[in-house]
Amino acid sequence: MGSAGRVLHLWYTLVTDGNGLPMGALLTAGQRHEAPFFTEVMDAVRVPRTVGRPRKRPEAVAGDRAYDSEENRRWCWKRDIESVIPARNGMHTGPGRPPTCDEEKYERRNVIERLVGRLKERRRVATRYEKKASHYKAMLQWAFIGEYLKH
């Protein structure tokens, strides 16, 4: 009898700056949804400054409707970060008004979609040839370096 094969699906949750440059990524299993890892990936980001410590708190965080959860909104509210996440349809039907989203800022969220497209131009990132997560993360970081050198 042969051994059962295992397939490892990896995916990454990305954080970018306003120019579409990658700032951080968290590697997760491919079948997992990325919304539960929102706070973890945001805590890993540091924004360097010319003087002083790096910033951990951005002015605003934009995400698609999948990131609409009480935990994510509460995390942003506690840190005084503007949440630019539209409400999911039919999810906020209780008392009080549903959360609002700045449409102009939300339209700028496409920079991350364009970054994902550019990263997928690299075959090793798009098709995930590496079996080990550490090797795939190294390829992802290599792609990040390429993005910074292009900029």
mmCIF file of C-alpha atoms in Angstrom:
data_model
loop_
_atom_site.group_PDB
_atom_site.id
_atom_site.type_symbol
_atom_site.label_atom_id
_atom_site.label_comp_id
_atom_site.label_asym_id
_atom_site.label_seq_id
_atom_site.Cartn_x
_atom_site.Cartn_y
_atom_site.Cartn_z
ATOM 1 C CA MET A 1 0.000 0.000 0.000
ATOM 2 C CA GLY A 2 1.405 3.409 -0.936
ATOM 3 C CA SER A 3 1.616 6.323 1.443
ATOM 4 C CA ALA A 4 -0.938 9.080 1.130
ATOM 5 C CA GLY A 5 0.501 12.197 -0.455
ATOM 6 C CA ARG A 6 0.171 15.545 1.229
ATOM 7 C CA VAL A 7 -0.228 18.786 -0.613
ATOM 8 C CA LEU A 8 0.845 21.961 1.096
ATOM 9 C CA HIS A 9 -0.987 25.047 -0.075
ATOM 10 C CA LEU A 10 0.555 28.322 0.991
ATOM 11 C CA TRP A 11 -0.766 31.813 0.649
ATOM 12 C CA TYR A 12 0.363 35.158 1.918
ATOM 13 C CA THR A 13 -1.375 38.122 3.428
ATOM 14 C CA LEU A 14 0.258 41.343 2.242
ATOM 15 C CA VAL A 15 0.622 44.817 3.625
ATOM 16 C CA THR A 16 1.694 47.629 1.305
ATOM 17 C CA ASP A 17 2.306 51.311 1.573
ATOM 18 C CA GLY A 18 0.419 53.897 -0.477
ATOM 19 C CA ASN A 19 2.806 53.438 -3.406
ATOM 20 C CA GLY A 20 2.223 49.698 -3.676
ATOM 21 C CA LEU A 21 5.547 48.661 -2.181
ATOM 22 C CA PRO A 22 5.388 45.571 0.037
ATOM 23 C CA MET A 23 5.874 46.172 3.742
ATOM 24 C CA GLY A 24 5.207 42.741 5.142
ATOM 25 C CA ALA A 25 3.665 39.364 4.555
ATOM 26 C CA LEU A 26 2.416 36.517 6.632
ATOM 27 C CA LEU A 27 2.468 33.003 5.231
ATOM 28 C CA THR A 28 -0.632 30.931 5.937
ATOM 29 C CA ALA A 29 -2.133 27.683 4.731
ATOM 30 C CA GLY A 30 -3.935 28.058 1.425
ATOM 31 C CA GLN A 31 -7.294 26.867 2.730
ATOM 32 C CA ARG A 32 -7.338 29.363 5.605
ATOM 33 C CA HIS A 33 -9.037 32.721 5.223
ATOM 34 C CA GLU A 34 -6.737 35.707 5.639
ATOM 35 C CA ALA A 35 -9.071 37.869 7.757
ATOM 36 C CA PRO A 36 -8.212 36.178 11.104
ATOM 37 C CA PHE A 37 -4.554 37.049 10.508
ATOM 38 C CA PHE A 38 -5.234 40.773 10.021
ATOM 39 C CA THR A 39 -3.983 41.839 13.447
ATOM 40 C CA GLU A 40 -0.945 39.556 13.307
ATOM 41 C CA VAL A 41 0.277 40.877 9.968
ATOM 42 C CA MET A 42 -0.433 44.480 10.975
ATOM 43 C CA ASP A 43 1.565 44.082 14.197
ATOM 44 C CA ALA A 44 4.544 42.884 12.166
ATOM 45 C CA VAL A 45 4.750 46.085 10.095
ATOM 46 C CA ARG A 46 7.106 48.905 11.025
ATOM 47 C CA VAL A 47 7.231 52.152 9.045
ATOM 48 C CA PRO A 48 10.721 53.664 9.188
ATOM 49 C CA ARG A 49 11.161 57.378 9.837
ATOM 50 C CA THR A 50 14.113 59.661 9.274
ATOM 51 C CA VAL A 51 14.335 60.395 13.005
ATOM 52 C CA GLY A 52 13.132 58.291 15.911
ATOM 53 C CA ARG A 53 11.566 54.899 16.261
ATOM 54 C CA PRO A 54 9.679 53.314 13.392
ATOM 55 C CA ARG A 55 5.929 53.827 13.365
ATOM 56 C CA LYS A 56 3.696 50.855 14.077
ATOM 57 C CA ARG A 57 0.434 52.682 13.548
ATOM 58 C CA PRO A 58 -0.651 53.772 10.062
ATOM 59 C CA GLU A 59 -3.174 56.558 9.540
ATOM 60 C CA ALA A 60 -5.657 54.273 7.781
ATOM 61 C CA VAL A 61 -6.062 50.601 6.898
ATOM 62 C CA ALA A 62 -7.928 49.556 3.758
ATOM 63 C CA GLY A 63 -9.229 46.082 3.068
ATOM 64 C CA ASP A 64 -11.982 44.393 1.133
ATOM 65 C CA ARG A 65 -15.311 43.258 2.560
ATOM 66 C CA ALA A 66 -13.799 39.983 3.783
ATOM 67 C CA TYR A 67 -11.973 41.912 6.522
ATOM 68 C CA ASP A 68 -15.231 43.309 7.929
ATOM 69 C CA SER A 69 -15.359 41.886 11.444
ATOM 70 C CA GLU A 70 -15.892 43.323 14.908
ATOM 71 C CA GLU A 71 -12.427 42.156 16.003
ATOM 72 C CA ASN A 72 -10.648 43.907 13.120
ATOM 73 C CA ARG A 73 -12.644 47.125 13.525
ATOM 74 C CA ARG A 74 -12.111 47.115 17.294
ATOM 75 C CA TRP A 75 -8.364 46.587 16.782
ATOM 76 C CA CYS A 76 -8.250 49.646 14.497
ATOM 77 C CA TRP A 77 -10.414 51.727 16.838
ATOM 78 C CA LYS A 78 -8.215 50.989 19.886
ATOM 79 C CA ARG A 79 -5.156 52.201 17.978
ATOM 80 C CA ASP A 80 -6.912 55.263 16.513
ATOM 81 C CA ILE A 81 -6.521 53.937 12.961
ATOM 82 C CA GLU A 82 -9.116 54.789 10.344
ATOM 83 C CA SER A 83 -10.776 51.612 9.082
ATOM 84 C CA VAL A 84 -11.421 51.817 5.336
ATOM 85 C CA ILE A 85 -13.259 48.502 5.128
ATOM 86 C CA PRO A 86 -16.747 48.453 3.599
ATOM 87 C CA ALA A 87 -19.471 46.640 5.516
ATOM 88 C CA ARG A 88 -20.530 43.246 4.223
ATOM 89 C CA ASN A 89 -24.041 43.109 2.827
ATOM 90 C CA GLY A 90 -26.612 42.227 5.473
ATOM 91 C CA MET A 91 -24.086 41.803 8.301
ATOM 92 C CA HIS A 92 -24.862 44.953 10.312
ATOM 93 C CA THR A 93 -28.612 44.724 10.835
ATOM 94 C CA GLY A 94 -28.738 45.301 14.611
ATOM 95 C CA PRO A 95 -29.236 48.556 16.461
ATOM 96 C CA GLY A 96 -27.010 51.471 15.590
ATOM 97 C CA ARG A 97 -25.750 52.526 12.229
ATOM 98 C CA PRO A 98 -23.475 50.324 10.126
ATOM 99 C CA PRO A 99 -19.810 51.281 9.887
ATOM 100 C CA THR A 100 -18.937 53.806 7.216
ATOM 101 C CA CYS A 101 -16.146 53.619 4.671
ATOM 102 C CA ASP A 102 -14.381 56.501 2.917
ATOM 103 C CA GLU A 103 -15.019 55.618 -0.742
ATOM 104 C CA GLU A 104 -12.176 57.808 -2.041
ATOM 105 C CA LYS A 105 -9.622 56.063 0.158
ATOM 106 C CA TYR A 106 -11.128 52.669 -0.631
ATOM 107 C CA GLU A 107 -10.592 53.225 -4.356
ATOM 108 C CA ARG A 108 -6.850 53.549 -3.681
ATOM 109 C CA ARG A 109 -6.865 49.968 -2.352
ATOM 110 C CA ASN A 110 -6.131 48.774 -5.873
ATOM 111 C CA VAL A 111 -2.411 49.323 -5.267
ATOM 112 C CA ILE A 112 -2.301 46.028 -3.379
ATOM 113 C CA GLU A 113 -4.133 44.231 -6.183
ATOM 114 C CA ARG A 114 -1.582 45.562 -8.649
ATOM 115 C CA LEU A 115 1.252 44.434 -6.354
ATOM 116 C CA VAL A 116 -0.198 40.913 -6.213
ATOM 117 C CA GLY A 117 -0.333 40.933 -10.020
ATOM 118 C CA ARG A 118 3.301 41.992 -10.250
ATOM 119 C CA LEU A 119 4.350 39.350 -7.721
ATOM 120 C CA LYS A 120 2.531 36.672 -9.694
ATOM 121 C CA GLU A 121 4.565 37.591 -12.768
ATOM 122 C CA ARG A 122 7.354 35.733 -11.012
ATOM 123 C CA ARG A 123 6.704 32.078 -11.753
ATOM 124 C CA ARG A 124 8.133 30.732 -8.494
ATOM 125 C CA VAL A 125 5.782 32.920 -6.455
ATOM 126 C CA ALA A 126 2.705 32.279 -8.604
ATOM 127 C CA THR A 127 2.982 28.493 -8.874
ATOM 128 C CA ARG A 128 4.587 27.789 -5.476
ATOM 129 C CA TYR A 129 7.165 25.230 -6.558
ATOM 130 C CA GLU A 130 8.787 25.098 -3.117
ATOM 131 C CA LYS A 131 7.505 22.426 -0.756
ATOM 132 C CA LYS A 132 8.833 24.028 2.413
ATOM 133 C CA ALA A 133 7.150 27.153 3.717
ATOM 134 C CA SER A 134 10.529 28.699 4.595
ATOM 135 C CA HIS A 135 11.709 28.334 0.986
ATOM 136 C CA TYR A 136 8.511 29.860 -0.356
ATOM 137 C CA LYS A 137 8.832 32.753 2.085
ATOM 138 C CA ALA A 138 12.398 33.307 0.851
ATOM 139 C CA MET A 139 11.128 33.462 -2.754
ATOM 140 C CA LEU A 140 8.462 35.921 -1.655
ATOM 141 C CA GLN A 141 11.054 38.118 0.051
ATOM 142 C CA TRP A 142 13.208 37.900 -3.077
ATOM 143 C CA ALA A 143 10.221 39.184 -5.065
ATOM 144 C CA PHE A 144 9.808 42.025 -2.527
ATOM 145 C CA ILE A 145 13.429 43.026 -3.051
ATOM 146 C CA GLY A 146 12.802 43.085 -6.806
ATOM 147 C CA GLU A 147 9.848 45.406 -6.290
ATOM 148 C CA TYR A 148 11.969 47.793 -4.215
ATOM 149 C CA LEU A 149 14.752 47.797 -6.795
ATOM 150 C CA LYS A 150 12.264 48.635 -9.572
ATOM 151 C CA HIS A 151 10.940 51.549 -7.550
#
